[in-house]
């Protein structure tokens, strides 16, 4: 899909669009769920690693979760993503 959508995809269509390689949709989902990464880092502590490094690794895991998420399975995205980020 193109990088500009009119209207912008929502819900499961947004994930499907991101999984086809649409950078705009991927970035939108990353921005939408970055709070989840912060939440997981705060909950797990992270040991001796600096927060910035944990955040970077968590964002990579979030990106991978976006790529593998299947809304049709009926799970909330956070339920799928939290173990991946952890």
XYZ file of C-alpha atoms in Angstrom:
86
model
C 0.000 0.000 0.000
C 1.059 3.569 -0.372
C 2.501 5.557 2.508
C -0.558 7.861 2.592
C -3.982 6.372 3.243
C -7.294 8.099 2.779
C -8.992 7.194 5.045
C -6.312 5.803 7.355
C -6.768 2.107 8.190
C -7.990 1.259 11.680
C -8.108 -1.836 13.868
C -7.171 -5.133 12.218
C -6.716 -3.432 8.844
C -3.960 -1.252 10.326
C -2.017 -4.339 11.442
C -2.567 -6.028 8.070
C -1.321 -2.932 6.266
C 1.769 -2.726 8.494
C 2.507 -6.387 7.852
C 2.556 -5.754 4.093
C 5.415 -3.316 4.635
C 3.635 0.030 4.819
C 6.090 2.162 6.775
C 3.450 4.746 7.714
C 1.291 2.056 9.341
C 4.267 0.505 11.138
C 5.305 3.888 12.524
C 1.753 4.650 13.587
C 1.503 1.361 15.493
C 4.928 1.862 17.086
C 3.897 5.314 18.317
C 0.538 3.977 19.470
C 2.067 1.168 21.566
C 5.365 2.627 22.831
C 3.721 3.099 26.237
C 3.441 -0.673 26.449
C 7.228 -0.940 26.133
C 7.717 1.586 28.940
C 5.202 -0.301 31.095
C 7.027 -3.640 30.611
C 10.406 -2.063 31.391
C 9.091 -0.518 34.604
C 7.436 -3.786 35.653
C 10.445 -6.023 34.973
C 13.242 -3.735 36.157
C 15.777 -4.625 33.474
C 18.700 -5.468 35.723
C 21.936 -3.567 35.060
C 21.101 -2.305 31.575
C 20.491 1.426 31.049
C 16.864 2.435 30.454
C 17.649 3.718 26.949
C 19.070 0.358 25.920
C 16.075 -1.479 27.362
C 13.769 0.903 25.501
C 15.558 0.259 22.207
C 15.376 -3.508 22.636
C 11.730 -3.237 23.676
C 10.912 -1.221 20.553
C 12.530 -3.894 18.384
C 10.417 -6.530 20.144
C 7.342 -4.348 19.658
C 8.079 -4.118 15.930
C 8.409 -7.912 15.763
C 5.124 -8.302 17.664
C 3.396 -5.991 15.173
C 4.691 -8.113 12.306
C 3.467 -11.370 13.864
C 0.163 -10.291 15.394
C -2.953 -12.018 14.074
C -6.112 -10.128 15.151
C -8.299 -12.964 13.867
C -7.073 -15.175 16.723
C -9.037 -12.997 19.143
C -6.201 -11.873 21.440
C -5.720 -8.267 22.407
C -2.508 -6.865 20.959
C -1.101 -6.190 24.428
C -1.663 -9.830 25.418
C 0.386 -10.885 22.403
C 3.063 -8.183 22.661
C 3.944 -8.180 26.374
C 5.679 -11.613 26.363
C 7.571 -10.617 23.210
C 8.766 -7.381 24.818
C 9.656 -9.091 28.071
